[in-house]
Tab-separated table of C-alpha atoms in Angstrom:
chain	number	residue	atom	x	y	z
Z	68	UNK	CA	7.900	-12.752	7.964
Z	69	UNK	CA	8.198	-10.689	4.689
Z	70	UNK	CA	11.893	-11.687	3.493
Z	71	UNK	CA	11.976	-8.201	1.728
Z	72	UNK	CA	13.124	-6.915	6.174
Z	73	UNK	CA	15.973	-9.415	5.093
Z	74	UNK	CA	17.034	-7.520	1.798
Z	75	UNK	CA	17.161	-4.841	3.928
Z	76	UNK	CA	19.363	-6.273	6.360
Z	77	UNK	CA	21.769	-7.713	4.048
Z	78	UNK	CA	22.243	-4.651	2.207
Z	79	UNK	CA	23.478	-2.664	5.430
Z	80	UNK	CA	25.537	-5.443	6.705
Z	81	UNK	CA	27.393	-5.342	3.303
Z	82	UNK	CA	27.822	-1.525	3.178
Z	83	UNK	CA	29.230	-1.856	6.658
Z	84	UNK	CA	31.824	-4.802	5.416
Z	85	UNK	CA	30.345	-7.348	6.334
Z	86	UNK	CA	30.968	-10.335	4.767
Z	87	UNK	CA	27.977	-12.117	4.119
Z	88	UNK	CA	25.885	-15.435	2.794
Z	89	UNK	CA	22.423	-14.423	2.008
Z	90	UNK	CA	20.278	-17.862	1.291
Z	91	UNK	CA	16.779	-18.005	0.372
Z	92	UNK	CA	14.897	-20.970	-0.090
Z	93	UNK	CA	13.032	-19.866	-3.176
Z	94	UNK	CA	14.424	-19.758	-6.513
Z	95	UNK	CA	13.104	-15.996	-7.319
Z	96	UNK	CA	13.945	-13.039	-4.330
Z	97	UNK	CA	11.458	-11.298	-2.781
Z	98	UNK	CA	9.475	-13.727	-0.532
Z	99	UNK	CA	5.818	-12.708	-0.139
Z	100	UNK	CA	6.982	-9.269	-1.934
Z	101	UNK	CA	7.718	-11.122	-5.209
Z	102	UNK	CA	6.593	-10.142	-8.325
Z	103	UNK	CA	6.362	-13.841	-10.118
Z	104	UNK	CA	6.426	-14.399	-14.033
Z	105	UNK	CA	3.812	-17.170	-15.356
Z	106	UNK	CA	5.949	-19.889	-14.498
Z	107	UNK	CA	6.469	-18.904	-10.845
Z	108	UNK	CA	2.709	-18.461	-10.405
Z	109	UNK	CA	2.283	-21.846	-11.649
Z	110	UNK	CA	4.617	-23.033	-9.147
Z	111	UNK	CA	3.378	-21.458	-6.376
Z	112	UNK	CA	-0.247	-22.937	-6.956
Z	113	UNK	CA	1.690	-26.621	-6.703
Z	114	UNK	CA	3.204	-25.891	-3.604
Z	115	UNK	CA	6.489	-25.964	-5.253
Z	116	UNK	CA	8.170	-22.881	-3.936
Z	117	UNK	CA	7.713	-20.629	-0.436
Z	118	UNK	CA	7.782	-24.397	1.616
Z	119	UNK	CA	9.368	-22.054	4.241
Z	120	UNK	CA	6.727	-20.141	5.883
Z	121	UNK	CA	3.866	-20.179	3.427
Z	122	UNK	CA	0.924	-18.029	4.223
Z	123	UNK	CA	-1.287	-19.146	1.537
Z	124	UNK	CA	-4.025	-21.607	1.138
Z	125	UNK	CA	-5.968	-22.836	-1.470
Z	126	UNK	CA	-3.892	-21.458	-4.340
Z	127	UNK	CA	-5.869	-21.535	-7.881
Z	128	UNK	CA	-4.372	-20.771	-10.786
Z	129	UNK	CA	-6.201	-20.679	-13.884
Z	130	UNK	CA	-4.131	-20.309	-16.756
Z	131	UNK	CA	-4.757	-20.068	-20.768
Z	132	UNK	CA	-1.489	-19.790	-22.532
Z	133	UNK	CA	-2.693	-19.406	-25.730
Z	134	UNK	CA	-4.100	-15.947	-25.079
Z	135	UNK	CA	-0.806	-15.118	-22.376
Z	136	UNK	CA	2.231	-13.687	-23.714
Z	137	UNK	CA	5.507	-15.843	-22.839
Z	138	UNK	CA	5.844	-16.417	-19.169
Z	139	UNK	CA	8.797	-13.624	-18.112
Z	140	UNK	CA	6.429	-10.787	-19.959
Z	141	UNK	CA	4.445	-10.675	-16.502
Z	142	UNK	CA	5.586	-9.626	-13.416
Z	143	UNK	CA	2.632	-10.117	-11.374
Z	144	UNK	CA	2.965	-9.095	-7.334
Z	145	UNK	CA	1.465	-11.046	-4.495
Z	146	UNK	CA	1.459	-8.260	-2.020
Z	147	UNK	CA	1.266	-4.817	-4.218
Z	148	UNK	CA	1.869	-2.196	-2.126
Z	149	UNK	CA	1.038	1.238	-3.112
Z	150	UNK	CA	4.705	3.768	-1.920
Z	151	UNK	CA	3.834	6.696	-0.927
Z	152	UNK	CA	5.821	10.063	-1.714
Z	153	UNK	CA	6.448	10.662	1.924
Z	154	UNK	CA	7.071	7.156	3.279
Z	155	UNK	CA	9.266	5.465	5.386
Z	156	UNK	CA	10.115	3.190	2.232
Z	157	UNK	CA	11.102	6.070	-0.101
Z	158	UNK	CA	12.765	8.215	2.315
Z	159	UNK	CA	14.996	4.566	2.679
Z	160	UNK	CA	15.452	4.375	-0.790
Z	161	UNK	CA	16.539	7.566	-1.423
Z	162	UNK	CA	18.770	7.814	1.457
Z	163	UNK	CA	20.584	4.656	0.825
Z	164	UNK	CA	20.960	5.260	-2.849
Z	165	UNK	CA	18.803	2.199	-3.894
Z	166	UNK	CA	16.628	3.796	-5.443
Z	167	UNK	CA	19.467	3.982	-8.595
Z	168	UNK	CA	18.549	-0.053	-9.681
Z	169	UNK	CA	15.199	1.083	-10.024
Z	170	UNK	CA	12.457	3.053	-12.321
Z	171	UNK	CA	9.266	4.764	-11.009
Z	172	UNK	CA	6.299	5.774	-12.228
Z	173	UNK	CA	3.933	7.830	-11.023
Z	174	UNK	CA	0.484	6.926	-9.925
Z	175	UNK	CA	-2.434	8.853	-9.189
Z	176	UNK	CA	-5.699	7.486	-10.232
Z	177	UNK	CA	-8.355	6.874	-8.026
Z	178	UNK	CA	-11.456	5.407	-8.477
Z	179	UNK	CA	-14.671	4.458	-6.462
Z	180	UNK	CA	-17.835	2.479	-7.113
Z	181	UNK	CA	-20.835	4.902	-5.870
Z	182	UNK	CA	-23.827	2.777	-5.287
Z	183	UNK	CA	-26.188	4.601	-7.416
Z	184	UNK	CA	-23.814	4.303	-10.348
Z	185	UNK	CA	-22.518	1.280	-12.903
Z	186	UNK	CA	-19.891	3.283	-13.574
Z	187	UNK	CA	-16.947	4.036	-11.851
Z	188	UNK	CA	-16.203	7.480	-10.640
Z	189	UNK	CA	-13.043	9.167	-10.192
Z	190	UNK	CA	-12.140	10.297	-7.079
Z	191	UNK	CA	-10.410	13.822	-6.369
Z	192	UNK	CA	-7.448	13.288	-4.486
Z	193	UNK	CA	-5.540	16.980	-4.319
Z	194	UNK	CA	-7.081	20.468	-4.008
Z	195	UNK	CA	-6.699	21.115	-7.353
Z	196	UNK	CA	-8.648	17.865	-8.128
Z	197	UNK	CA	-11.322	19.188	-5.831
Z	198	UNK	CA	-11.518	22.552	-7.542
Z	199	UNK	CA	-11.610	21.267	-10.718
Z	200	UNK	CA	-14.239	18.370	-10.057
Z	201	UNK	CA	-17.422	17.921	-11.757
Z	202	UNK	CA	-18.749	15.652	-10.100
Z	203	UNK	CA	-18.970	17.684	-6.068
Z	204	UNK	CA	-21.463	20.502	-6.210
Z	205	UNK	CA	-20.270	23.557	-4.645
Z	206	UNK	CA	-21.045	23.430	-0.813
Z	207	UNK	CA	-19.722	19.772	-0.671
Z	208	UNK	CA	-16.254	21.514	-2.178
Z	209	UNK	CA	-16.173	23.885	0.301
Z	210	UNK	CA	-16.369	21.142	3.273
Z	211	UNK	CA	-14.163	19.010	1.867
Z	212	UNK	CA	-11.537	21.483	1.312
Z	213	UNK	CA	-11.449	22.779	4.635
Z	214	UNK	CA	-11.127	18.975	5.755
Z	215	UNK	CA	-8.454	18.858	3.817
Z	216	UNK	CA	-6.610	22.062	5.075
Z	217	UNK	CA	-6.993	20.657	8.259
Z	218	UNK	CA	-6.079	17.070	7.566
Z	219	UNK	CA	-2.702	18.490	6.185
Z	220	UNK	CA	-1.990	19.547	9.348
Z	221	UNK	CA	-4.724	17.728	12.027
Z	222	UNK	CA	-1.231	17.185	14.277
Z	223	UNK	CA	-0.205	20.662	15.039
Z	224	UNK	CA	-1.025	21.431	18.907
Z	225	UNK	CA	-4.035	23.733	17.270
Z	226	UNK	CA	-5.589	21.023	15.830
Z	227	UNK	CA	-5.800	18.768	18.550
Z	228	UNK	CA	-8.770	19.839	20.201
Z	229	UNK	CA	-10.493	18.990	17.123
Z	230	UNK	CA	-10.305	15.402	16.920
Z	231	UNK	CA	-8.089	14.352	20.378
Z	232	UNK	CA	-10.161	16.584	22.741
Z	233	UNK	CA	-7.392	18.491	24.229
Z	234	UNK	CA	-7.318	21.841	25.498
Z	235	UNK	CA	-5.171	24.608	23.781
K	55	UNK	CA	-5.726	29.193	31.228
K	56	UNK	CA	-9.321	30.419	28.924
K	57	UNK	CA	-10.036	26.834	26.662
K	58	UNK	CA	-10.895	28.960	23.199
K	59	UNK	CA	-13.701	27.083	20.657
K	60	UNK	CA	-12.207	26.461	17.547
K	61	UNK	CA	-15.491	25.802	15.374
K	62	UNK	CA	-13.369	25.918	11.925
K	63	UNK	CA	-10.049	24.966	10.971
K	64	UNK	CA	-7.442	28.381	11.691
K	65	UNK	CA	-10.831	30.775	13.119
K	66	UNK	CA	-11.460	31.322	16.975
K	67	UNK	CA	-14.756	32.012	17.654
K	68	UNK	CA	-16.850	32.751	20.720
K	69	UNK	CA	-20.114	30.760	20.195
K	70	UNK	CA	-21.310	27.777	21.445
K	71	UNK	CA	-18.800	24.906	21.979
K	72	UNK	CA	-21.406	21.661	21.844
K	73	UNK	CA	-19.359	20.223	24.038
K	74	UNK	CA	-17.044	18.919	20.946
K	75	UNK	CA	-13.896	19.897	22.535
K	76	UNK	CA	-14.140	17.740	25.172
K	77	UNK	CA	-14.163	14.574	23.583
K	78	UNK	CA	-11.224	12.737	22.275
K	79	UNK	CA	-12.513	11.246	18.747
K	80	UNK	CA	-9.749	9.813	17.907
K	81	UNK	CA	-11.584	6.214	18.653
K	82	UNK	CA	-15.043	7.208	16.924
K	83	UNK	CA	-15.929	6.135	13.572
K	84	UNK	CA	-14.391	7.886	10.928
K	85	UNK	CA	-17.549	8.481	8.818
K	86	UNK	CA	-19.178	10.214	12.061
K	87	UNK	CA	-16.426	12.246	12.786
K	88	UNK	CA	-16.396	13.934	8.924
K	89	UNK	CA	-19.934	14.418	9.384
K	90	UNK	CA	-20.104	15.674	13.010
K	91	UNK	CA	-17.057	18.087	12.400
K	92	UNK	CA	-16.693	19.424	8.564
K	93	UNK	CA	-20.254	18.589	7.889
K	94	UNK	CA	-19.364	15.999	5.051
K	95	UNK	CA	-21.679	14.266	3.162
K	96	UNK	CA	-22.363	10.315	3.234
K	97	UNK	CA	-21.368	9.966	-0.237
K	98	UNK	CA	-17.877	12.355	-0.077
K	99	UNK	CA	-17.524	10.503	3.088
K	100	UNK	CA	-17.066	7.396	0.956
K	101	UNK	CA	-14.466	9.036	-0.852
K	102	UNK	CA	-12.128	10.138	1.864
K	103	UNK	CA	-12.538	6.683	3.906
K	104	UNK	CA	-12.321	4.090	1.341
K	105	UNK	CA	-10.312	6.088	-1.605
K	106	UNK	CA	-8.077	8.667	-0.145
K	107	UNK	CA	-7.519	6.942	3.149
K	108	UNK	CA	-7.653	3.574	1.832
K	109	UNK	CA	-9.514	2.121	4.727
K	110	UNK	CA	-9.262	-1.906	3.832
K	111	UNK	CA	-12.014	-2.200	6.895
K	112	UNK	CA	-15.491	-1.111	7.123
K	113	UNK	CA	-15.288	1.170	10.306
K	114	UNK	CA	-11.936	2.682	10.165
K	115	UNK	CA	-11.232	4.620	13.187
K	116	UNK	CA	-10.829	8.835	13.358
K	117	UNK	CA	-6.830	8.480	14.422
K	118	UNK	CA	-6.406	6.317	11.808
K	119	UNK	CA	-7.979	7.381	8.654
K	120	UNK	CA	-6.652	10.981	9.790
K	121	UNK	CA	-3.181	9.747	9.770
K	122	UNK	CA	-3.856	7.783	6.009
K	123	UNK	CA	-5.279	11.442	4.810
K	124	UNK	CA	-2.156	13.251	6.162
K	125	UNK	CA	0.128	10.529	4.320
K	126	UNK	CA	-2.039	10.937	1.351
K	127	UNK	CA	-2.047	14.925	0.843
K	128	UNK	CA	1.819	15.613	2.251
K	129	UNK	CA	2.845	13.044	-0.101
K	130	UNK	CA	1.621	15.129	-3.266
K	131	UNK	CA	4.393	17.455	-4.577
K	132	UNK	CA	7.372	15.386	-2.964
K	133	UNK	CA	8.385	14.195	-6.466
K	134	UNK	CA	5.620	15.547	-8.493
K	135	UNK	CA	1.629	16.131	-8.586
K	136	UNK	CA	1.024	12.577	-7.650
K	137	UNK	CA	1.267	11.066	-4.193
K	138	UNK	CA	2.448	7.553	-5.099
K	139	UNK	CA	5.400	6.395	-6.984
K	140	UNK	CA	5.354	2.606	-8.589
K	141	UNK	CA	8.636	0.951	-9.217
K	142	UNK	CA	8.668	-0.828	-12.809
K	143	UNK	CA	8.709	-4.239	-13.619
K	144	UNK	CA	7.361	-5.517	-10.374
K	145	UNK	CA	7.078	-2.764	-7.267
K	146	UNK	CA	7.814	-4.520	-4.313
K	147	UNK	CA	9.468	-7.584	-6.291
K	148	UNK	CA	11.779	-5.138	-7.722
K	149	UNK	CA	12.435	-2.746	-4.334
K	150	UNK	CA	13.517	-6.272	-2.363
K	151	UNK	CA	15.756	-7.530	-5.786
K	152	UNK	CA	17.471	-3.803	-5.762
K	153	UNK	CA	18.160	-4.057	-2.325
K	154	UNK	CA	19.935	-7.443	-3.004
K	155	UNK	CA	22.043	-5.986	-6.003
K	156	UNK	CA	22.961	-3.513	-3.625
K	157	UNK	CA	24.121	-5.954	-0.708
K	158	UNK	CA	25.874	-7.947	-3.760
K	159	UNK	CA	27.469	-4.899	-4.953
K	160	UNK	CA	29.102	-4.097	-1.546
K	161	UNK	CA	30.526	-7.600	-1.643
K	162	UNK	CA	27.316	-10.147	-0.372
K	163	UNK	CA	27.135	-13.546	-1.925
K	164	UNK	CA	23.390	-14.546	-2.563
K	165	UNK	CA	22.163	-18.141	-2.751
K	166	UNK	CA	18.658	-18.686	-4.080
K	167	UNK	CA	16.907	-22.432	-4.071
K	168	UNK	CA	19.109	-23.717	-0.997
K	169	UNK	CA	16.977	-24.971	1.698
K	170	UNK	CA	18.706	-25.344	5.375
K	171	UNK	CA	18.380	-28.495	7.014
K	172	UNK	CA	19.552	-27.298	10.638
K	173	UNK	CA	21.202	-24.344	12.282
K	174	UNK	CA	24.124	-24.940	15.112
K	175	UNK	CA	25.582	-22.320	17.172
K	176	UNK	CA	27.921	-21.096	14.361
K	177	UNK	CA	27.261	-23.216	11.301
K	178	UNK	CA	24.109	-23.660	8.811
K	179	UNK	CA	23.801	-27.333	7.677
K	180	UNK	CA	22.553	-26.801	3.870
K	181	UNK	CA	19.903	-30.144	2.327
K	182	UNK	CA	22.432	-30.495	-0.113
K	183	UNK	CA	25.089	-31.198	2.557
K	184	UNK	CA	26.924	-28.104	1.979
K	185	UNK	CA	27.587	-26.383	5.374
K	186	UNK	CA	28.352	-22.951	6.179
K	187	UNK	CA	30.397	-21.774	9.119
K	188	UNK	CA	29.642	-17.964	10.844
K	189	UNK	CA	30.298	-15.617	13.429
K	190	UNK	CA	26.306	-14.694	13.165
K	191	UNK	CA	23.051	-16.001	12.020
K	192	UNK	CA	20.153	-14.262	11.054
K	193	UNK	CA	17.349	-16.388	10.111
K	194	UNK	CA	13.349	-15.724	10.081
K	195	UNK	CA	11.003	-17.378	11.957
K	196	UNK	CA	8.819	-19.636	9.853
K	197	UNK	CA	6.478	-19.863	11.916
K	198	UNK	CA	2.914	-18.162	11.433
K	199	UNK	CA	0.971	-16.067	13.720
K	200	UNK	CA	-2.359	-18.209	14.273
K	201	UNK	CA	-4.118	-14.952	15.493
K	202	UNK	CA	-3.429	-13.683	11.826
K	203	UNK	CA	-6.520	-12.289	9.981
K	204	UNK	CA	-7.229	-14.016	6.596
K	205	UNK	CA	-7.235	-11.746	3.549
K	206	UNK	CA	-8.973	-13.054	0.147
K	207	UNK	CA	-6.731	-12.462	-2.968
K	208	UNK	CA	-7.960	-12.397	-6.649
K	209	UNK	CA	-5.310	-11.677	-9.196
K	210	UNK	CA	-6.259	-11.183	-13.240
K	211	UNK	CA	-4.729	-10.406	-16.528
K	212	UNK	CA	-6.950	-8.195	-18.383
K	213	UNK	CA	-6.929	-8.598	-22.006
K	214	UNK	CA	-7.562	-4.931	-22.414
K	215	UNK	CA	-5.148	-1.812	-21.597
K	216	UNK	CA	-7.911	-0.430	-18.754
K	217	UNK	CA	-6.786	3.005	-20.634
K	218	UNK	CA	-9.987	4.820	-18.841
K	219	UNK	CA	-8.550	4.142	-15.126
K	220	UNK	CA	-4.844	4.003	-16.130
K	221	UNK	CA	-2.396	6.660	-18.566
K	222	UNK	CA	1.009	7.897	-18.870
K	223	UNK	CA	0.532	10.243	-16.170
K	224	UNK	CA	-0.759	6.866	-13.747
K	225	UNK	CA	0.864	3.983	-14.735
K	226	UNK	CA	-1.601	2.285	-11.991
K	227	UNK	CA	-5.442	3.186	-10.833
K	228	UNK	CA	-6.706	1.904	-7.231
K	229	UNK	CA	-9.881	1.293	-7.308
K	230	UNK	CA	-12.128	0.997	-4.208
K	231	UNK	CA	-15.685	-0.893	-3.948
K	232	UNK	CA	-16.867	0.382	-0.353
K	233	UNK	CA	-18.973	-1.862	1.674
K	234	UNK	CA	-22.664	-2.427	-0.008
K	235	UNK	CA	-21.587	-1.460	-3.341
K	236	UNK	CA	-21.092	-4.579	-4.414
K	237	UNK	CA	-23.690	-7.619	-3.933
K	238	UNK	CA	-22.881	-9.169	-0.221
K	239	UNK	CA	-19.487	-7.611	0.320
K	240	UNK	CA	-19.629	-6.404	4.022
K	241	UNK	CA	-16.299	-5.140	3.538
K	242	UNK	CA	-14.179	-2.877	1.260
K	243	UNK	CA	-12.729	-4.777	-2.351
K	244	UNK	CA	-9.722	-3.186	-3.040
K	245	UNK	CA	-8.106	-3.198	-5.983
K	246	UNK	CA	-4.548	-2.163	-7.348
K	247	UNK	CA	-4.684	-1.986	-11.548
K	248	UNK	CA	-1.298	-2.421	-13.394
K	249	UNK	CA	-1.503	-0.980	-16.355
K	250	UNK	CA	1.670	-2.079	-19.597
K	251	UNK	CA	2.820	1.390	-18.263
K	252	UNK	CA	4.356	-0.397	-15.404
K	253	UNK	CA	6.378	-2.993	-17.046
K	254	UNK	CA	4.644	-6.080	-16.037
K	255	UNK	CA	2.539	-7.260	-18.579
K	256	UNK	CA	2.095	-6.791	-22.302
K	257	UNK	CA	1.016	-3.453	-23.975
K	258	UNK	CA	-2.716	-3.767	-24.375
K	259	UNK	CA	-3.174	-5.890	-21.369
K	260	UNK	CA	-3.405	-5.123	-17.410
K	261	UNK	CA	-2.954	-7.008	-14.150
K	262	UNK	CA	-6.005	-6.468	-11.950
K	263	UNK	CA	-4.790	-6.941	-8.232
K	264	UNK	CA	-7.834	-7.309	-5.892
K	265	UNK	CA	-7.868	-7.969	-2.064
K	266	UNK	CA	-10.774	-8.113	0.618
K	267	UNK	CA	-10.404	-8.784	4.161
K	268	UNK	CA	-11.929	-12.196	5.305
K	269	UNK	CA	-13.089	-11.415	8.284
């Protein structure tokens, strides 16, 4: 459904000369991937774009303009996705040299509500995270560490009898 | 062939097996399988399920939150000490318009805001009358699964740069609020926080991203 399988599509049918019409019904590309400016928004809570195959229902869109920048100083996703290092998506991009129209960033912040808590807490997500922590007392570091160890490799024939029950 | 306890990760050891070996976990619940196995505690619990695996469900299964884990940790030190990399300006937007300046590039001719009216064998009738003749047509189904699970969106702009969750070194924060930590919510809120970092909003705003599974 997501047109972004299209993109993806077109882009090896034109390396392998192809000649090719791609048509989308929108006015912006990216289907259900988009990342719409103000005005887009706006039109998507009227109905007035994604006719073809729209997955959404009951679209509200409160705006105040006076305290919003000017419509194209947003770029605000429907889907966000979250790419991983080692993903299908980046290995893609990397291997078909997209990844040269684009800038990254790096994110690595994560955060969790703990129910005895108003605030939020940070969550560790690498060893060194772990080590470094504050907020896990000692024991709890050790446990979670060796969880890790064996996450990074819970696949390995050795592992299996772990979680899959199998005999080595 | 001798079946050998494994008790912890890498050790072999001789005493007594508790019959763990024998069961395939890869169904149980997540949760119960940290705890029954590595001994972790409800609350770190929380953080592996609904943080580092990024369980969007309440019960995630053992097979599955292993395999988000495993994505998770081998993903850090790929490009850098961080296991996720945003695209500016829009991250998916921008990944599906790149891919299109790289079709147009090699020669493809892109039409935005042209609706079809009717496909025949070889031709595409446009609504503006404009046809199209060709050897082959690729087209999507419009149609939508009505087995499809709802999700609930909520999308803000924060007038405020949400500098405590997001920096130079994380352009974006997730942020997860597990089930019960929040009011009535049965299930995981997830959200995704944008901060000016990442090109799509203003310095000294952010673009709060939340999603929960409408079960």
């Amino acid at each position: 459904m997501s047109s972004t399988i299209f993109d993806l599509i077109s882009r090896a049918l034109a390396r392998a000369g192809k000649t090719l019409l791609h048509v989308d019904s929108n006015d912006f590309y990216g289907g259900h991937w988009a990342a719409l400016s103000l005005d887009d928004l706006t039109a998507l809570a009227e109905m007035k774009c994604m006719v073809d195959s729209n997955p959404y229902r009951d679209v509200v869109v409160q705006m105040d303009r006076s305290k919003l920048a000017f419509s194209r100083a947003y770029a605000i996703e429907l889907s966000p996705h979250m790419f991983y290092a080692n993903s299908e998506m980046a290995g893609l991009l990397v291997a078909s040299k997209v990844y040269n129209y684009l800038e990254f960033k790096a994110f690595s912040n994560f955060y969790i509500l703990e129910e005895t808590s108003s605030r939020l807490s940070r969550v560790p997500s690498s060893k060194e995270d772990i080590f470094t922590s504050p907020a896990i007392d000692l024991i709890a570091k050790r446990h979670l560490t060796r969880f890790m160890k064996f996450a990074l490799q819970y696949e390995d024939d050795a592992n299996h009898g772990i979680w899959k029950g199998e005999f080595i | 062939m001798k079946m050998m306890p494994i008790t912890e990760y890498g050790k072999v050891s001789s005493s007594n097996l508790n019959g763990m070996l024998n069961s395939d976990r890869s169904d149980q619940d997540f949760s119960q399988f940290l705890s029954d196995v590595f001994h972790i505690s409800d609350r770190i619990a929380l953080f592996i399920e609904f943080a580092l695996a990024l369980s969007p469900v309440k019960n995630i299964s053992t097979a599955d939150g292993l395999s988000r884990v495993h994505r998770h940790l081998t993903s850090i030190g790929v490009y850098g000490e961080f296991p996720i990399v945003v695209p500016m300006y829009g991250g998916g937007g921008e990944i599906a318009q790149a891919f299109c300046r790289a079709s147009a590039v090699k020669g493809a001719t892109y039409m935005l805001d042209r609706r079809i009216k009717n496909v025949e064998a070889q031709a595409v009738n446009f609504e503006n009358g404009e046809r199209c003749l060709a050897d082959h047509i690729i087209i999507s189904s419009s149609a939508i699964d009505d087995k499809a699970t709802g999700i609930a969106k909520y999308i803000v702009a924060l007038n405020h740069p949400c500098d405590s969750l997001v920096s130079d070194d994380s352009v974006a924060a997730f942020v997860t609020f597990p089930p019960g930590s929040i009011n009535s919510f049965e299930e995981p809120i997830q959200v995704i926080v944008h901060g000016s970092g990442t090109g799509s909003c203003p310095q000294g705003q952010s673009i709060a991203n939340a999603t929960h599974s409408n079960i």
